[in-house]
Short mmCIF file of the N, C-alpha and C atoms (twelve columns), coordinates in Angstrom:
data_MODEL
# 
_entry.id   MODEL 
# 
loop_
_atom_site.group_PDB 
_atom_site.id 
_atom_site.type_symbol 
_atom_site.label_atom_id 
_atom_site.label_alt_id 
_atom_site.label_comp_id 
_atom_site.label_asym_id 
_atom_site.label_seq_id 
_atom_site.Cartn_x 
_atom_site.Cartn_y 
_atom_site.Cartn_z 
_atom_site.pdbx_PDB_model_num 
ATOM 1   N N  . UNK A 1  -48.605 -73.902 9.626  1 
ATOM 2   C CA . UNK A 1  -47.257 -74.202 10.171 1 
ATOM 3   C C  . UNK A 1  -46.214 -73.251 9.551  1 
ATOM 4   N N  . UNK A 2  -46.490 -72.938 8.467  1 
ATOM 5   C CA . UNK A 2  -44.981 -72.281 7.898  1 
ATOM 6   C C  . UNK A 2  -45.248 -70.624 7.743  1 
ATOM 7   N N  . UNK A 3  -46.377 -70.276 8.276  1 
ATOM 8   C CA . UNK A 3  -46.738 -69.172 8.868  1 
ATOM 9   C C  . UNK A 3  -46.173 -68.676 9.930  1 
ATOM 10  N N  . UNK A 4  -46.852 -69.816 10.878 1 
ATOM 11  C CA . UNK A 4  -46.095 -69.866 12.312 1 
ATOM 12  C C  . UNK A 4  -44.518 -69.393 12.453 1 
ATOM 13  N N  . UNK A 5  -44.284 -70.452 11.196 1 
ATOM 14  C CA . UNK A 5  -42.641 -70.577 11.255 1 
ATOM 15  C C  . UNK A 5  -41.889 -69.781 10.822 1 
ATOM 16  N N  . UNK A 6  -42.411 -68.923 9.558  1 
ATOM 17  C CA . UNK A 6  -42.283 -67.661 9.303  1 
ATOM 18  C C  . UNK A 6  -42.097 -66.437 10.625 1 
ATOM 19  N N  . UNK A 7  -42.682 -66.351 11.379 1 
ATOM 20  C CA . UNK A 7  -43.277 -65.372 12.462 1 
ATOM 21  C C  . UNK A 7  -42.006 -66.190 13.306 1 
ATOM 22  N N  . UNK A 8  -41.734 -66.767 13.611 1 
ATOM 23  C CA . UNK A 8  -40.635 -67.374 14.667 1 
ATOM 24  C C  . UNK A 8  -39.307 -66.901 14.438 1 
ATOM 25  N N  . UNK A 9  -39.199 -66.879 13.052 1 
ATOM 26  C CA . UNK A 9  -37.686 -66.417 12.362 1 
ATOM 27  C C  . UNK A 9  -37.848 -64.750 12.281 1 
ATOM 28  N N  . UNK A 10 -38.760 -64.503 12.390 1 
ATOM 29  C CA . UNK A 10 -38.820 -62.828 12.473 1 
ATOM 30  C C  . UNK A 10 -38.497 -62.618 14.022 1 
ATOM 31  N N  . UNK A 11 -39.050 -62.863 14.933 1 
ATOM 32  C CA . UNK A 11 -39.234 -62.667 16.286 1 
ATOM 33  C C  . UNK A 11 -37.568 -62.806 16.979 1 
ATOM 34  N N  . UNK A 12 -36.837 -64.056 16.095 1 
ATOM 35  C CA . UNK A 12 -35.527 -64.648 16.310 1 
ATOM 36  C C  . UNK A 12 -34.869 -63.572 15.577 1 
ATOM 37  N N  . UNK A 13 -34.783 -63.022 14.403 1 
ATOM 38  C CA . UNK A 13 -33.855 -61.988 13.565 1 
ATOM 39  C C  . UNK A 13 -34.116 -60.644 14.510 1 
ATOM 40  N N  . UNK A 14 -35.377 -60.199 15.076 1 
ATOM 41  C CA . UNK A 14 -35.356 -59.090 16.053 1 
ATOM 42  C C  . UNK A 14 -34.517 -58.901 17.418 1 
ATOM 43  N N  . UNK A 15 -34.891 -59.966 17.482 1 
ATOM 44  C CA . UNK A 15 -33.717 -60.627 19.022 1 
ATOM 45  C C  . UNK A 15 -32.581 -59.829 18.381 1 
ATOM 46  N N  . UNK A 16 -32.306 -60.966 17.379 1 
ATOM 47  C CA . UNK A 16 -30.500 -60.767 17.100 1 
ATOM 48  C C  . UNK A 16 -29.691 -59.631 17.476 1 
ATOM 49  N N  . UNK A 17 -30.859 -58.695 16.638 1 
ATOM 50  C CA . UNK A 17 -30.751 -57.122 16.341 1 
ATOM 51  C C  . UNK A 17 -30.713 -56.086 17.422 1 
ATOM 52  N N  . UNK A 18 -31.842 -56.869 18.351 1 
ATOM 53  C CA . UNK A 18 -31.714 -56.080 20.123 1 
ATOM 54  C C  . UNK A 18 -30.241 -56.545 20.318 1 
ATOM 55  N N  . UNK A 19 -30.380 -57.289 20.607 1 
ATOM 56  C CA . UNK A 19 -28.741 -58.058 21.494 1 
ATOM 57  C C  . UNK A 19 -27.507 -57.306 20.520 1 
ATOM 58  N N  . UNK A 20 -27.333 -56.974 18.991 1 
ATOM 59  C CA . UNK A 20 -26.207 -56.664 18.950 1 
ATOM 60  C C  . UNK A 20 -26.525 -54.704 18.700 1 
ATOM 61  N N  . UNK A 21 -27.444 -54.221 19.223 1 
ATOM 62  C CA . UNK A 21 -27.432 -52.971 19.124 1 
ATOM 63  C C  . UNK A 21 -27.096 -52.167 20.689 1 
ATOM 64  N N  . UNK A 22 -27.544 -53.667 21.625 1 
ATOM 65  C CA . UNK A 22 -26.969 -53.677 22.568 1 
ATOM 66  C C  . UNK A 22 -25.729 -53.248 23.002 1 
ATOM 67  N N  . UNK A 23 -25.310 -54.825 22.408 1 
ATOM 68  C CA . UNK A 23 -23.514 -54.532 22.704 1 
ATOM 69  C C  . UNK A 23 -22.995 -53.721 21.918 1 
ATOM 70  N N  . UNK A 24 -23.239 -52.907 21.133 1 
ATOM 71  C CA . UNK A 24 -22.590 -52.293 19.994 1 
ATOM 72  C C  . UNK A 24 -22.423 -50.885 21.392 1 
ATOM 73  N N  . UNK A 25 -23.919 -50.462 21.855 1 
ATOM 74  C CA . UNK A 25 -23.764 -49.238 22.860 1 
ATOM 75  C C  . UNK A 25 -22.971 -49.366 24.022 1 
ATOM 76  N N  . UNK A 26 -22.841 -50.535 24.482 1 
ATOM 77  C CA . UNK A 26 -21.952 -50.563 25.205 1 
ATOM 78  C C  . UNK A 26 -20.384 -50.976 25.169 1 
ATOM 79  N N  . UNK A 27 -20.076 -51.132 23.833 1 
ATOM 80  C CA . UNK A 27 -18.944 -51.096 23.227 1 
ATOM 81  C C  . UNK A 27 -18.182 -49.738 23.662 1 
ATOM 82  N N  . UNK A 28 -19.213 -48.266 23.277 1 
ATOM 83  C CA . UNK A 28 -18.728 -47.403 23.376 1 
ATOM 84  C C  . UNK A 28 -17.886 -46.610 24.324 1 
ATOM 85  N N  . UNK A 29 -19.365 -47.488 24.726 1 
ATOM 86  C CA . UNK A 29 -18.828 -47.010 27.053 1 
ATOM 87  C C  . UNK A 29 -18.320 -47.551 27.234 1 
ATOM 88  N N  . UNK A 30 -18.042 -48.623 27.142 1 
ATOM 89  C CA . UNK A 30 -16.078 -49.539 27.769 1 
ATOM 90  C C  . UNK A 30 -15.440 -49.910 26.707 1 
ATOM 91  N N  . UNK A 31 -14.392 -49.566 27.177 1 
ATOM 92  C CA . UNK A 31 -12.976 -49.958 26.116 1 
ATOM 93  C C  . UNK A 31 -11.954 -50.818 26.994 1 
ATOM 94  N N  . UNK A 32 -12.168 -50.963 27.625 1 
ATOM 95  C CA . UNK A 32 -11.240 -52.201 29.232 1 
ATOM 96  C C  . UNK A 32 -11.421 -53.322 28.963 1 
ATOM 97  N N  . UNK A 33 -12.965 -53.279 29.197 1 
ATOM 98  C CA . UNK A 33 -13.036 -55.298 28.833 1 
ATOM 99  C C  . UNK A 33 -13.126 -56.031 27.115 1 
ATOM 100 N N  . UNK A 34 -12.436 -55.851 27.164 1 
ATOM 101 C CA . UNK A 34 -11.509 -56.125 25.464 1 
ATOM 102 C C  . UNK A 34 -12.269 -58.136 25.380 1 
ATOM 103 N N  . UNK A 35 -11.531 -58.870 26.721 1 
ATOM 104 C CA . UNK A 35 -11.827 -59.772 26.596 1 
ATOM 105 C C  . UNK A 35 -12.975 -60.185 26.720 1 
ATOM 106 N N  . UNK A 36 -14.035 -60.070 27.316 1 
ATOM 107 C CA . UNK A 36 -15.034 -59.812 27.706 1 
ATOM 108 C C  . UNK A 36 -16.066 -59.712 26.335 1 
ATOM 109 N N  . UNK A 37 -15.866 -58.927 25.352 1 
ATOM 110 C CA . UNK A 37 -16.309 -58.360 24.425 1 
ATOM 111 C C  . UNK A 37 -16.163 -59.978 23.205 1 
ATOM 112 N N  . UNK A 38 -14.693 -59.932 23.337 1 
ATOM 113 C CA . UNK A 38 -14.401 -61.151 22.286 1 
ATOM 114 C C  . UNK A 38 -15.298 -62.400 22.757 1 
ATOM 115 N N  . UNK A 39 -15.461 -62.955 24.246 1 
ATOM 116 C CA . UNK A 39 -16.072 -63.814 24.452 1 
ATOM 117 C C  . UNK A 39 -17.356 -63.681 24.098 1 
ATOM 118 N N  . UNK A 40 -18.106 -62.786 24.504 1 
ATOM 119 C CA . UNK A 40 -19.511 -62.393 24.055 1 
ATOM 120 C C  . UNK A 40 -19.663 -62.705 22.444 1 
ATOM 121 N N  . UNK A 41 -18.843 -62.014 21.107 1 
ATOM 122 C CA . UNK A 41 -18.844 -62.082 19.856 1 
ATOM 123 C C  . UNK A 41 -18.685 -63.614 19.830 1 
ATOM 124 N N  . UNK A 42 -18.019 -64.276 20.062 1 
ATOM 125 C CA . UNK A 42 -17.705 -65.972 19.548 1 
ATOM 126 C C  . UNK A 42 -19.343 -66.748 20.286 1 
ATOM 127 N N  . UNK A 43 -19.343 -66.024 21.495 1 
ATOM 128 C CA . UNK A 43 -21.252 -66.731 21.547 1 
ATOM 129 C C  . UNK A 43 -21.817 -66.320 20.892 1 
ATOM 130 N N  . UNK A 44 -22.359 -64.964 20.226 1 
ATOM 131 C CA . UNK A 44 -23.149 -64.413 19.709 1 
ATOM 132 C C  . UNK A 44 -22.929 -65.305 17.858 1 
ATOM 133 N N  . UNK A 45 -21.358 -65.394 17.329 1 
ATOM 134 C CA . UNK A 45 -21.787 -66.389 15.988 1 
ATOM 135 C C  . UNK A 45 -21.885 -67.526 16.471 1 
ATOM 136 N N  . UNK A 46 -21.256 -68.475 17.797 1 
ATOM 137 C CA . UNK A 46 -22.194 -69.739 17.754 1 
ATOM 138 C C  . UNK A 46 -23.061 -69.955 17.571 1 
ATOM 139 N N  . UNK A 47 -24.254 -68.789 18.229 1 
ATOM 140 C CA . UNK A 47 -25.703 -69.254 18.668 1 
ATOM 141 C C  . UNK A 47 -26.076 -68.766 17.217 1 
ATOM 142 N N  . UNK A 48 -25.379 -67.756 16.735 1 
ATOM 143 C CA . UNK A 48 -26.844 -67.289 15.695 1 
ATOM 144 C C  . UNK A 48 -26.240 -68.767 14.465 1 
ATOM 145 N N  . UNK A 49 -24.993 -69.248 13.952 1 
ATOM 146 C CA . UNK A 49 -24.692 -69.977 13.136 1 
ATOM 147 C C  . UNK A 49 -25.468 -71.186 13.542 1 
ATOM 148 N N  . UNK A 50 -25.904 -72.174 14.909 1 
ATOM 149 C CA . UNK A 50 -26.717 -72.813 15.203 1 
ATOM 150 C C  . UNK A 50 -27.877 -72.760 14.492 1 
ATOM 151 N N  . UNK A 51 -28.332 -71.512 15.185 1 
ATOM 152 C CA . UNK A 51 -29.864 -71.500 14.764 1 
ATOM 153 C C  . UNK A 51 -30.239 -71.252 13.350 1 
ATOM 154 N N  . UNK A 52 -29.341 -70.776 12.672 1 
ATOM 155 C CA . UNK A 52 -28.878 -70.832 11.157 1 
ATOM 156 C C  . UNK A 52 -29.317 -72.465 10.721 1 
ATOM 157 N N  . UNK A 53 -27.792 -73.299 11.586 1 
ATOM 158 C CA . UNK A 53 -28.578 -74.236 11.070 1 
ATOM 159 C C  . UNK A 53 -29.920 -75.250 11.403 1 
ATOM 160 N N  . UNK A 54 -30.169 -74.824 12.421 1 
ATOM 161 C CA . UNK A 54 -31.676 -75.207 12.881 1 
ATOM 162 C C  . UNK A 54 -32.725 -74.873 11.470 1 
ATOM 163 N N  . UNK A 55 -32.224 -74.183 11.417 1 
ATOM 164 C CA . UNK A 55 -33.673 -73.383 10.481 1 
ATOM 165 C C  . UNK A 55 -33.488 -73.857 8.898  1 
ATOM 166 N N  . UNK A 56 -32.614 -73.801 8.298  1 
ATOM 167 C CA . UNK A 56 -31.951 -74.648 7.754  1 
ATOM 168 C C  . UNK A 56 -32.669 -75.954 7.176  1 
ATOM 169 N N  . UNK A 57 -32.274 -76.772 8.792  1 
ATOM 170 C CA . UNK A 57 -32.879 -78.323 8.741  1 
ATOM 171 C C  . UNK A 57 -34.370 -78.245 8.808  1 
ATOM 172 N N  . UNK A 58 -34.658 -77.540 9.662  1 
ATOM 173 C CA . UNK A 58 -36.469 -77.311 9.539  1 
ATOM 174 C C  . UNK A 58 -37.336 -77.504 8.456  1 
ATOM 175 N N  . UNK A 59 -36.417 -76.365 7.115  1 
ATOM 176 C CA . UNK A 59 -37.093 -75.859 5.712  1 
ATOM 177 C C  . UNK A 59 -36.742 -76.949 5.418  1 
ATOM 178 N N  . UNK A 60 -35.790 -77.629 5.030  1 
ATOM 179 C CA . UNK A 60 -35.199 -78.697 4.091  1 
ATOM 180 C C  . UNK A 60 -35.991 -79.994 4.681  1 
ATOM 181 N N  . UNK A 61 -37.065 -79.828 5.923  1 
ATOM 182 C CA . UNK A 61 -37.955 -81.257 6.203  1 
ATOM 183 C C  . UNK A 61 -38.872 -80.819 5.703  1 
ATOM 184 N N  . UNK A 62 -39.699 -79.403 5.712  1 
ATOM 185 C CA . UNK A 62 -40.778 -79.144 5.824  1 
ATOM 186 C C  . UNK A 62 -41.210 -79.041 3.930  1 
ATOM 187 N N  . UNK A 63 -39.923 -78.753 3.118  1 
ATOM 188 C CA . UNK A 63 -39.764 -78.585 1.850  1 
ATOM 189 C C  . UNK A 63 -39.829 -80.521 1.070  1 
ATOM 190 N N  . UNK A 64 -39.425 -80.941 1.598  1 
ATOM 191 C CA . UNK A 64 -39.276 -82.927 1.832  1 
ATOM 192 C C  . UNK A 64 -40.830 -83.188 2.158  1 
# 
């Protein structure tokens, strides 16, 4: 299990890293949608601060 679970949080930190190397390139190429950009950043720390604390609660059962 904590193998598994290990390998899940890697697979999830790679994501992250696609998605903001992503928007980072297309940062470059538009400078217009300003708002657009801000909305994207406030999802991007919801979801990752979530799953932060998902993972979080996981260790602190699996450590219990």
């Amino acid at each position: 299990m904590l193998l598994l679970f290990g390998d899940d949080v890697k697979l999830v930190l790679l994501l992250l890293l696609m998605m903001m190397m992503r928007r980072r390139r297309k940062k470059k190429k538009k400078k217009k949608k300003k708002k657009m950009m801000m909305m994207m950043m406030v999802v991007v720390v919801v979801t990752t601060t979530t799953m932060m604390m998902i993972l979080i609660k996981i260790m602190r059962f699996e450590l219990n």
